[in-house]
Amino acid sequence: MNQIPVFKPLIEREEIAAAVESLELGWLGMGSYVKQFEEAVAGVCQLSPDNNKYVVAVSTGHAALHLSLLMMDVGPGDEVITPSFNNAADFQAIRACGAEPVFVDIVENTLCIDTYKVEELITDKTKCIIAMDYDIFLCDHDSLLEISRRTGIPVLHDAAHSFGSSYKGRPIGNQHQYTMFSFDPVKTITCIDGGAIIVRGEDAVKRLHAKRLIGMTQPAAQMYTNSRAWNYDMEELGFRYHMANLHAAIGVAQIKKIDEIRRTRQETCNRYHEELSNIDWLDVPKAEFESVNPFLFYVRALNGERAELQEHMKRHGVDTGIHWQAGHSFSFLKDCRSGSLEVTERIVEQILSLPLHSKMSNSDLDQIIHSVRSFK
Ligand SMILES: Cc1ncc(COP(=O)(O)O)c(C=O)c1O
């Protein structure tokens, strides 16, 4: 029997041709393809110098988080509020700055940050709030902006799951001072590995260009012509976090397909919703799929039998995933401050990610739906 994976990359002729072309160019580091990739990301997010927002491509989503926090001057003694229900990369990026995560709960119907509970956790040590769009849901960005305006605490928007989605008609990337994307192997758009920061103002872009290039003030404009300067300064801490041409070339080829990727994923989510939402032991989310580029599709086993469901589906040729374990359950993070995590505690016991691929075949979808429905 065909074993259906949770994630399946859409690597077709175009991505392979782009990769070969970028290798044949003979400039393997950061170069002209990275410029093209940043322009393509800016196009999807509808950024322009008029709104003073720019894209800086980096090597991973984790690098994008780490650099964004450093740009906000997050350091030792500071606290960063993040959902405990978040990716390991967010927690590690906070700790990499020498700061402490403070765990906040999520809202039951979207699994995104609970903005009421955020307010209870703010102290004079709070340097930043990380708000992460989860799967098919977007955060309540209006409330987050209002909190940020009132308290002066900036929001770092983790949009690793929502590249190509729109919030109230505006593409993701425009809502906050810092937004990050991930283009890792399993994302809707992949560079194999890659990330990007959307930032406001040319000064911030200039600093980020040096910070991603191990601190070297090499002009990006020159590197984007596939050459380099031999004289440069080093003014502050930096990391080897730049994106390479090969990765960027694959990302550019992927972004050309974003409409098809979004449409086919939306169709699969709609079908999941139609076929699974009348099962009484299962909670199936319904988002406004037409405004999102769905990354994952999760269900919640309400009968305490998630492990059994996962095992049953595996026997029927369907892999599933768990996104995620709670941050506060990791030994590395067990002493972090938190508020009530009542919803998080419940969700992490119930949640199960079903396979979601771009251009998923009807026969795979039938097999997945049957594997869920035949459980009870
Ligand atoms: C919400 C979220 N943030 C950040 C990351 C980190 O991105 P990357 O894997 O590109 O480092 C991920 C990766 O899965 C993620 O899901």
Short mmCIF file of C-alpha atoms and ligand atoms in Angstrom, two decimals:
data_model
loop_
_atom_site.label_atom_id
_atom_site.label_comp_id
_atom_site.label_asym_id
_atom_site.label_seq_id
_atom_site.Cartn_x
_atom_site.Cartn_y
_atom_site.Cartn_z
CA MET A 1 0.00 0.00 0.00
CA ASN A 2 1.05 3.56 -0.77
CA GLN A 3 2.27 5.21 2.51
CA ILE A 4 1.18 8.85 2.38
CA PRO A 5 3.63 11.22 4.10
CA VAL A 6 2.56 14.25 6.19
CA PHE A 7 4.63 16.56 3.99
CA LYS A 8 5.55 16.17 0.34
CA PRO A 9 7.62 18.79 -1.46
CA LEU A 10 6.49 20.03 -4.85
CA ILE A 11 9.77 19.73 -6.73
CA GLU A 12 9.07 19.62 -10.45
CA ARG A 13 10.98 20.25 -13.68
CA GLU A 14 11.10 24.01 -13.07
CA GLU A 15 12.80 23.78 -9.66
CA ILE A 16 15.37 21.27 -10.95
CA ALA A 17 16.11 23.44 -14.01
CA ALA A 18 16.49 26.52 -11.79
CA ALA A 19 18.88 24.65 -9.48
CA VAL A 20 21.03 23.47 -12.40
CA GLU A 21 21.07 26.96 -13.92
CA SER A 22 22.21 28.50 -10.64
CA LEU A 23 25.02 25.94 -10.30
CA GLU A 24 26.11 26.53 -13.90
CA LEU A 25 26.42 30.23 -13.14
CA GLY A 26 29.47 29.35 -11.05
CA TRP A 27 28.75 31.82 -8.23
CA LEU A 28 27.61 29.62 -5.39
CA GLY A 29 27.33 32.11 -2.54
CA MET A 30 24.93 35.01 -2.14
CA GLY A 31 24.34 36.58 -5.53
CA SER A 32 21.89 37.55 -8.25
CA TYR A 33 19.35 34.81 -7.42
CA VAL A 34 19.06 36.11 -3.86
CA LYS A 35 18.13 39.52 -5.25
CA GLN A 36 15.50 37.89 -7.47
CA PHE A 37 14.19 35.91 -4.51
CA GLU A 38 13.85 39.01 -2.33
CA GLU A 39 12.00 40.75 -5.17
CA ALA A 40 9.67 37.78 -5.55
CA VAL A 41 8.92 37.73 -1.80
CA ALA A 42 8.28 41.48 -1.86
CA GLY A 43 5.87 40.89 -4.77
CA VAL A 44 3.84 38.30 -2.85
CA CYS A 45 3.71 40.60 0.21
CA GLN A 46 2.97 43.65 -1.99
CA LEU A 47 5.80 45.63 -0.38
CA SER A 48 7.30 48.68 -1.97
CA PRO A 49 9.68 51.49 -0.95
CA ASP A 50 6.48 53.59 -0.64
CA ASN A 51 5.46 51.64 2.45
CA ASN A 52 9.10 51.58 3.61
CA LYS A 53 9.13 47.79 3.95
CA TYR A 54 11.91 45.59 2.63
CA VAL A 55 12.86 41.92 2.41
CA VAL A 56 16.13 40.50 3.69
CA ALA A 57 16.69 36.85 2.76
CA VAL A 58 18.53 34.62 5.23
CA SER A 59 19.53 30.97 5.57
CA THR A 60 16.64 29.67 7.73
CA GLY A 61 13.55 30.76 9.62
CA HIS A 62 15.50 30.32 12.84
CA ALA A 63 18.15 32.77 11.57
CA ALA A 64 15.35 35.23 10.71
CA LEU A 65 13.98 34.97 14.27
CA HIS A 66 17.41 35.32 15.88
CA LEU A 67 18.38 38.38 13.82
CA SER A 68 14.98 40.04 14.29
CA LEU A 69 15.26 39.70 18.08
CA LEU A 70 18.79 41.08 18.03
CA MET A 71 17.59 44.04 15.95
CA MET A 72 15.04 44.71 18.70
CA ASP A 73 17.94 44.76 21.20
CA VAL A 74 16.70 41.66 22.99
CA GLY A 75 19.47 40.52 25.33
CA PRO A 76 20.36 39.13 28.76
CA GLY A 77 17.84 40.06 31.47
CA ASP A 78 15.02 40.57 28.94
CA GLU A 79 11.86 38.54 28.57
CA VAL A 80 10.07 37.65 25.33
CA ILE A 81 6.44 36.57 25.49
CA THR A 82 5.70 33.66 23.16
CA PRO A 83 2.98 31.02 23.00
CA SER A 84 4.19 27.82 24.65
CA PHE A 85 2.47 26.25 21.63
CA ASN A 86 5.18 27.29 19.18
CA ASN A 87 8.10 25.94 17.19
CA ALA A 88 11.37 25.05 18.93
CA ALA A 89 13.14 27.62 16.74
CA ASP A 90 11.35 30.49 18.49
CA PHE A 91 12.40 29.34 21.96
CA GLN A 92 15.98 28.73 20.86
CA ALA A 93 16.23 32.11 19.14
CA ILE A 94 15.15 33.83 22.39
CA ARG A 95 17.70 31.88 24.41
CA ALA A 96 20.38 32.52 21.75
CA CYS A 97 19.98 36.23 22.57
CA GLY A 98 20.49 35.46 26.27
CA ALA A 99 16.85 36.32 27.00
CA GLU A 100 14.09 34.26 28.63
CA PRO A 101 10.89 33.00 27.01
CA VAL A 102 7.69 33.72 28.96
CA PHE A 103 4.91 31.35 27.97
CA VAL A 104 1.43 32.53 27.14
CA ASP A 105 -1.64 30.49 26.30
CA ILE A 106 -3.48 30.23 22.98
CA VAL A 107 -7.09 30.74 21.96
CA GLU A 108 -9.01 27.48 21.60
CA ASN A 109 -10.65 28.14 18.22
CA THR A 110 -7.52 29.36 16.36
CA LEU A 111 -4.60 28.00 18.41
CA CYS A 112 -2.98 31.45 18.04
CA ILE A 113 -1.74 33.70 20.86
CA ASP A 114 -4.30 34.75 23.47
CA THR A 115 -4.06 38.54 23.45
CA TYR A 116 -5.94 38.94 26.76
CA LYS A 117 -3.53 36.63 28.55
CA VAL A 118 -0.54 38.46 26.99
CA GLU A 119 -1.43 41.61 28.90
CA GLU A 120 -1.27 39.78 32.25
CA LEU A 121 2.32 38.70 31.56
CA ILE A 122 3.82 42.05 30.57
CA THR A 123 6.40 43.46 33.02
CA ASP A 124 9.13 46.05 32.67
CA LYS A 125 11.41 43.23 31.47
CA THR A 126 9.21 42.45 28.44
CA LYS A 127 11.16 43.36 25.31
CA CYS A 128 9.08 41.73 22.59
CA ILE A 129 5.95 39.68 21.90
CA ILE A 130 6.16 36.85 19.37
CA ALA A 131 2.88 36.24 17.57
CA MET A 132 2.75 33.14 15.40
CA ASP A 133 0.09 32.39 12.80
CA TYR A 134 -0.77 28.71 13.20
CA ASP A 135 -1.53 26.48 10.21
CA ILE A 136 -4.76 27.76 8.65
CA PHE A 137 -5.35 30.50 11.23
CA LEU A 138 -4.01 34.02 11.60
CA CYS A 139 -3.52 35.85 14.90
CA ASP A 140 -5.73 38.70 16.00
CA HIS A 141 -3.24 41.19 14.58
CA ASP A 142 -5.43 44.23 15.25
CA SER A 143 -5.43 43.52 19.00
CA LEU A 144 -1.70 42.84 18.95
CA LEU A 145 -1.07 46.17 17.22
CA GLU A 146 -3.22 47.91 19.77
CA ILE A 147 -1.25 46.32 22.66
CA SER A 148 2.02 47.21 20.96
CA ARG A 149 0.94 50.84 20.44
CA ARG A 150 -0.23 51.20 24.03
CA THR A 151 2.76 49.52 25.72
CA GLY A 152 5.54 50.35 23.25
CA ILE A 153 6.49 46.65 23.09
CA PRO A 154 7.18 45.54 19.51
CA VAL A 155 5.63 42.43 17.98
CA LEU A 156 7.75 39.95 16.07
CA HIS A 157 5.36 38.30 13.66
CA ASP A 158 6.29 34.66 13.10
CA ALA A 159 4.64 34.07 9.74
CA ALA A 160 6.45 30.82 8.99
CA HIS A 161 3.03 29.24 8.30
CA SER A 162 1.33 32.12 6.54
CA PHE A 163 3.46 33.22 3.59
CA GLY A 164 1.01 34.10 0.81
CA SER A 165 -1.97 34.56 3.18
CA SER A 166 -3.85 37.82 3.76
CA TYR A 167 -5.14 39.44 6.93
CA LYS A 168 -8.24 41.59 6.35
CA GLY A 169 -7.34 41.98 2.70
CA ARG A 170 -3.65 42.87 3.21
CA PRO A 171 -0.93 40.32 2.50
CA ILE A 172 0.94 38.95 5.50
CA GLY A 173 4.20 40.86 5.94
CA ASN A 174 2.57 44.27 6.34
CA GLN A 175 1.15 44.01 9.85
CA HIS A 176 4.11 44.54 12.21
CA GLN A 177 7.55 46.09 12.51
CA TYR A 178 9.22 42.70 12.01
CA THR A 179 7.83 39.68 10.17
CA MET A 180 9.72 36.47 9.51
CA PHE A 181 9.13 33.65 7.05
CA SER A 182 10.56 30.15 6.81
CA PHE A 183 11.18 28.40 3.50
CA ASP A 184 12.36 25.12 5.00
CA PRO A 185 11.84 21.71 3.33
CA VAL A 186 8.21 21.31 4.43
CA LYS A 187 6.80 24.79 3.95
CA THR A 188 4.26 25.73 1.27
CA ILE A 189 7.10 27.48 -0.59
CA THR A 190 10.52 25.96 -0.05
CA CYS A 191 14.11 27.00 -0.78
CA ILE A 192 15.16 23.58 0.66
CA ASP A 193 16.28 25.79 3.54
CA GLY A 194 15.72 29.50 3.71
CA GLY A 195 14.13 32.35 5.57
CA ALA A 196 13.30 36.02 5.22
CA ILE A 197 12.77 39.07 7.39
CA ILE A 198 10.40 41.85 6.41
CA VAL A 199 11.66 45.01 8.00
CA ARG A 200 10.83 48.70 8.02
CA GLY A 201 13.40 51.29 6.88
CA GLU A 202 16.60 51.25 4.84
CA ASP A 203 18.83 51.63 7.91
CA ALA A 204 17.51 48.38 9.36
CA VAL A 205 18.09 46.68 5.99
CA LYS A 206 21.70 47.86 5.94
CA ARG A 207 22.34 46.53 9.45
CA LEU A 208 20.69 43.22 8.61
CA HIS A 209 22.80 42.87 5.44
CA ALA A 210 25.93 42.99 7.60
CA LYS A 211 24.50 40.86 10.40
CA ARG A 212 23.61 38.02 8.01
CA LEU A 213 27.12 38.15 6.47
CA ILE A 214 29.10 37.45 9.63
CA GLY A 215 29.12 41.17 10.36
CA MET A 216 30.88 42.24 7.15
CA THR A 217 29.69 45.47 5.57
CA GLN A 218 30.01 44.06 2.03
CA PRO A 219 27.52 46.01 -0.10
CA ALA A 220 24.63 43.69 -0.98
CA ALA A 221 24.23 45.57 -4.29
CA GLN A 222 27.67 44.34 -5.35
CA MET A 223 27.10 40.77 -4.18
CA TYR A 224 23.87 40.76 -6.16
CA THR A 225 25.99 41.16 -9.32
CA ASN A 226 27.83 37.94 -8.38
CA SER A 227 30.99 39.67 -7.23
CA ARG A 228 32.41 40.95 -3.96
CA ALA A 229 34.31 43.84 -2.41
CA TRP A 230 37.72 43.19 -0.86
CA ASN A 231 37.55 46.10 1.54
CA TYR A 232 34.84 46.21 4.18
CA ASP A 233 34.39 46.96 7.82
CA MET A 234 33.01 44.88 10.67
CA GLU A 235 31.01 47.09 13.02
CA GLU A 236 29.03 44.66 15.14
CA LEU A 237 28.13 41.05 15.91
CA GLY A 238 27.12 39.00 12.89
CA PHE A 239 26.42 35.42 11.88
CA ARG A 240 26.84 33.27 8.81
CA TYR A 241 23.14 33.48 8.03
CA HIS A 242 23.02 34.59 4.38
CA MET A 243 21.09 32.75 1.69
CA ALA A 244 22.99 31.09 -1.18
CA ASN A 245 22.17 31.31 -4.90
CA LEU A 246 21.11 27.64 -5.22
CA HIS A 247 18.48 27.98 -2.50
CA ALA A 248 17.24 31.30 -3.84
CA ALA A 249 16.90 29.91 -7.39
CA ILE A 250 14.66 27.09 -6.13
CA GLY A 251 12.62 29.60 -4.11
CA VAL A 252 12.08 31.83 -7.16
CA ALA A 253 10.82 28.84 -9.17
CA GLN A 254 8.47 27.90 -6.31
CA ILE A 255 7.04 31.38 -5.88
CA LYS A 256 6.01 31.40 -9.56
CA LYS A 257 3.60 28.58 -8.63
CA ILE A 258 2.18 30.17 -5.51
CA ASP A 259 -1.35 30.64 -6.90
CA GLU A 260 -1.61 26.96 -7.82
CA ILE A 261 -0.03 25.89 -4.52
CA ARG A 262 -2.52 28.02 -2.56
CA ARG A 263 -5.54 26.91 -4.59
CA THR A 264 -4.84 23.18 -4.42
CA ARG A 265 -4.14 23.34 -0.66
CA GLN A 266 -7.35 25.28 -0.08
CA GLU A 267 -9.29 22.65 -2.05
CA THR A 268 -7.84 19.87 0.12
CA CYS A 269 -8.70 21.75 3.34
CA ASN A 270 -12.26 22.31 2.14
CA ARG A 271 -12.64 18.64 1.34
CA TYR A 272 -11.23 17.64 4.76
CA HIS A 273 -13.73 19.96 6.38
CA GLU A 274 -16.65 18.66 4.34
CA GLU A 275 -15.87 14.99 4.89
CA LEU A 276 -14.70 14.97 8.50
CA SER A 277 -16.64 17.66 10.33
CA ASN A 278 -19.62 15.43 11.20
CA ILE A 279 -17.61 12.96 13.30
CA ASP A 280 -18.56 13.42 16.93
CA TRP A 281 -15.22 12.40 18.49
CA LEU A 282 -13.24 14.70 16.20
CA ASP A 283 -12.86 18.47 16.13
CA VAL A 284 -12.18 19.77 12.61
CA PRO A 285 -11.22 23.43 12.18
CA LYS A 286 -12.99 25.72 9.76
CA ALA A 287 -11.00 28.78 8.78
CA GLU A 288 -11.63 31.21 5.96
CA PHE A 289 -9.57 29.10 3.64
CA GLU A 290 -9.92 31.59 0.79
CA SER A 291 -7.65 34.12 2.55
CA VAL A 292 -4.92 31.69 3.63
CA ASN A 293 -2.20 29.67 1.99
CA PRO A 294 -2.70 26.58 4.17
CA PHE A 295 0.46 25.03 5.57
CA LEU A 296 -0.94 22.23 7.75
CA PHE A 297 -4.36 20.81 8.45
CA TYR A 298 -4.92 19.61 11.98
CA VAL A 299 -7.73 17.73 13.69
CA ARG A 300 -8.29 17.18 17.41
CA ALA A 301 -9.13 13.76 18.84
CA LEU A 302 -11.67 14.60 21.54
CA ASN A 303 -11.98 11.06 22.90
CA GLY A 304 -8.51 10.71 24.47
CA GLU A 305 -7.48 8.27 21.74
CA ARG A 306 -5.04 10.28 19.64
CA ALA A 307 -2.28 7.65 19.87
CA GLU A 308 -4.73 4.93 18.76
CA LEU A 309 -5.99 7.09 15.87
CA GLN A 310 -2.43 7.76 14.76
CA GLU A 311 -1.61 4.05 14.88
CA HIS A 312 -4.83 3.14 13.01
CA MET A 313 -4.09 5.68 10.26
CA LYS A 314 -0.54 4.41 9.92
CA ARG A 315 -1.87 0.88 9.40
CA HIS A 316 -4.09 2.33 6.66
CA GLY A 317 -1.07 3.85 4.91
CA VAL A 318 -1.34 7.40 6.27
CA ASP A 319 1.37 9.20 8.24
CA THR A 320 0.35 11.95 10.62
CA GLY A 321 2.28 14.48 12.69
CA ILE A 322 2.14 16.24 16.05
CA HIS A 323 2.69 20.00 15.87
CA TRP A 324 3.71 20.52 18.61
CA GLN A 325 4.70 19.51 22.11
CA ALA A 326 4.33 22.44 24.50
CA GLY A 327 7.43 24.61 25.03
CA HIS A 328 7.10 24.40 28.79
CA SER A 329 7.31 20.60 28.63
CA PHE A 330 10.95 20.63 27.42
CA SER A 331 13.55 20.14 30.15
CA PHE A 332 15.57 23.07 28.74
CA LEU A 333 12.62 25.41 29.28
CA LYS A 334 10.87 23.98 32.31
CA ASP A 335 11.75 26.90 34.60
CA CYS A 336 10.42 29.65 32.31
CA ARG A 337 7.77 31.97 33.68
CA SER A 338 4.25 31.46 32.34
CA GLY A 339 0.61 32.34 32.85
CA SER A 340 -2.22 29.81 32.85
CA LEU A 341 -1.62 27.39 29.96
CA GLU A 342 -4.92 25.62 30.27
CA VAL A 343 -5.80 25.59 26.56
CA THR A 344 -2.27 24.65 25.51
CA GLU A 345 -2.24 21.70 27.95
CA ARG A 346 -5.45 20.36 26.44
CA ILE A 347 -4.54 20.95 22.79
CA VAL A 348 -1.14 19.24 22.89
CA GLU A 349 -2.85 16.00 23.97
CA GLN A 350 -5.43 16.12 21.16
CA ILE A 351 -3.82 17.60 18.09
CA LEU A 352 -2.89 15.61 15.00
CA SER A 353 -1.67 16.95 11.64
CA LEU A 354 -3.10 15.23 8.57
CA PRO A 355 -1.11 15.09 5.34
CA LEU A 356 -1.39 18.28 3.31
CA HIS A 357 0.47 18.59 0.02
CA SER A 358 0.35 20.94 -2.91
CA LYS A 359 -1.48 19.22 -5.80
CA MET A 360 -2.57 16.30 -3.59
CA SER A 361 -4.18 13.54 -5.65
CA ASN A 362 -7.83 12.58 -5.14
CA SER A 363 -6.87 8.97 -4.46
CA ASP A 364 -4.52 10.06 -1.62
CA LEU A 365 -7.25 12.27 -0.21
CA ASP A 366 -9.80 9.42 -0.39
CA GLN A 367 -7.36 7.11 1.39
CA ILE A 368 -6.73 9.65 4.18
CA ILE A 369 -10.42 10.38 4.71
CA HIS A 370 -11.24 6.67 4.79
CA SER A 371 -8.45 6.05 7.31
CA VAL A 372 -10.01 8.60 9.71
CA ARG A 373 -13.63 7.57 9.17
CA SER A 374 -12.91 3.86 9.66
CA PHE A 375 -11.38 4.46 13.12
CA LYS A 376 -14.66 4.16 15.04
C1 LIG B 1 6.19 28.63 13.43
C2 LIG B 1 7.60 28.38 13.01
N1 LIG B 1 8.53 29.31 13.29
C3 LIG B 1 9.81 29.14 12.93
C4 LIG B 1 10.24 28.02 12.27
C5 LIG B 1 11.69 27.85 11.95
O1 LIG B 1 11.95 27.87 10.58
P1 LIG B 1 13.19 27.07 9.97
O2 LIG B 1 12.89 25.61 10.00
O3 LIG B 1 13.28 27.59 8.57
O4 LIG B 1 14.40 27.42 10.78
C6 LIG B 1 9.30 27.03 11.94
C7 LIG B 1 9.72 25.81 11.22
O5 LIG B 1 9.06 24.84 11.06
C8 LIG B 1 7.94 27.21 12.33
O6 LIG B 1 7.00 26.28 12.08
#
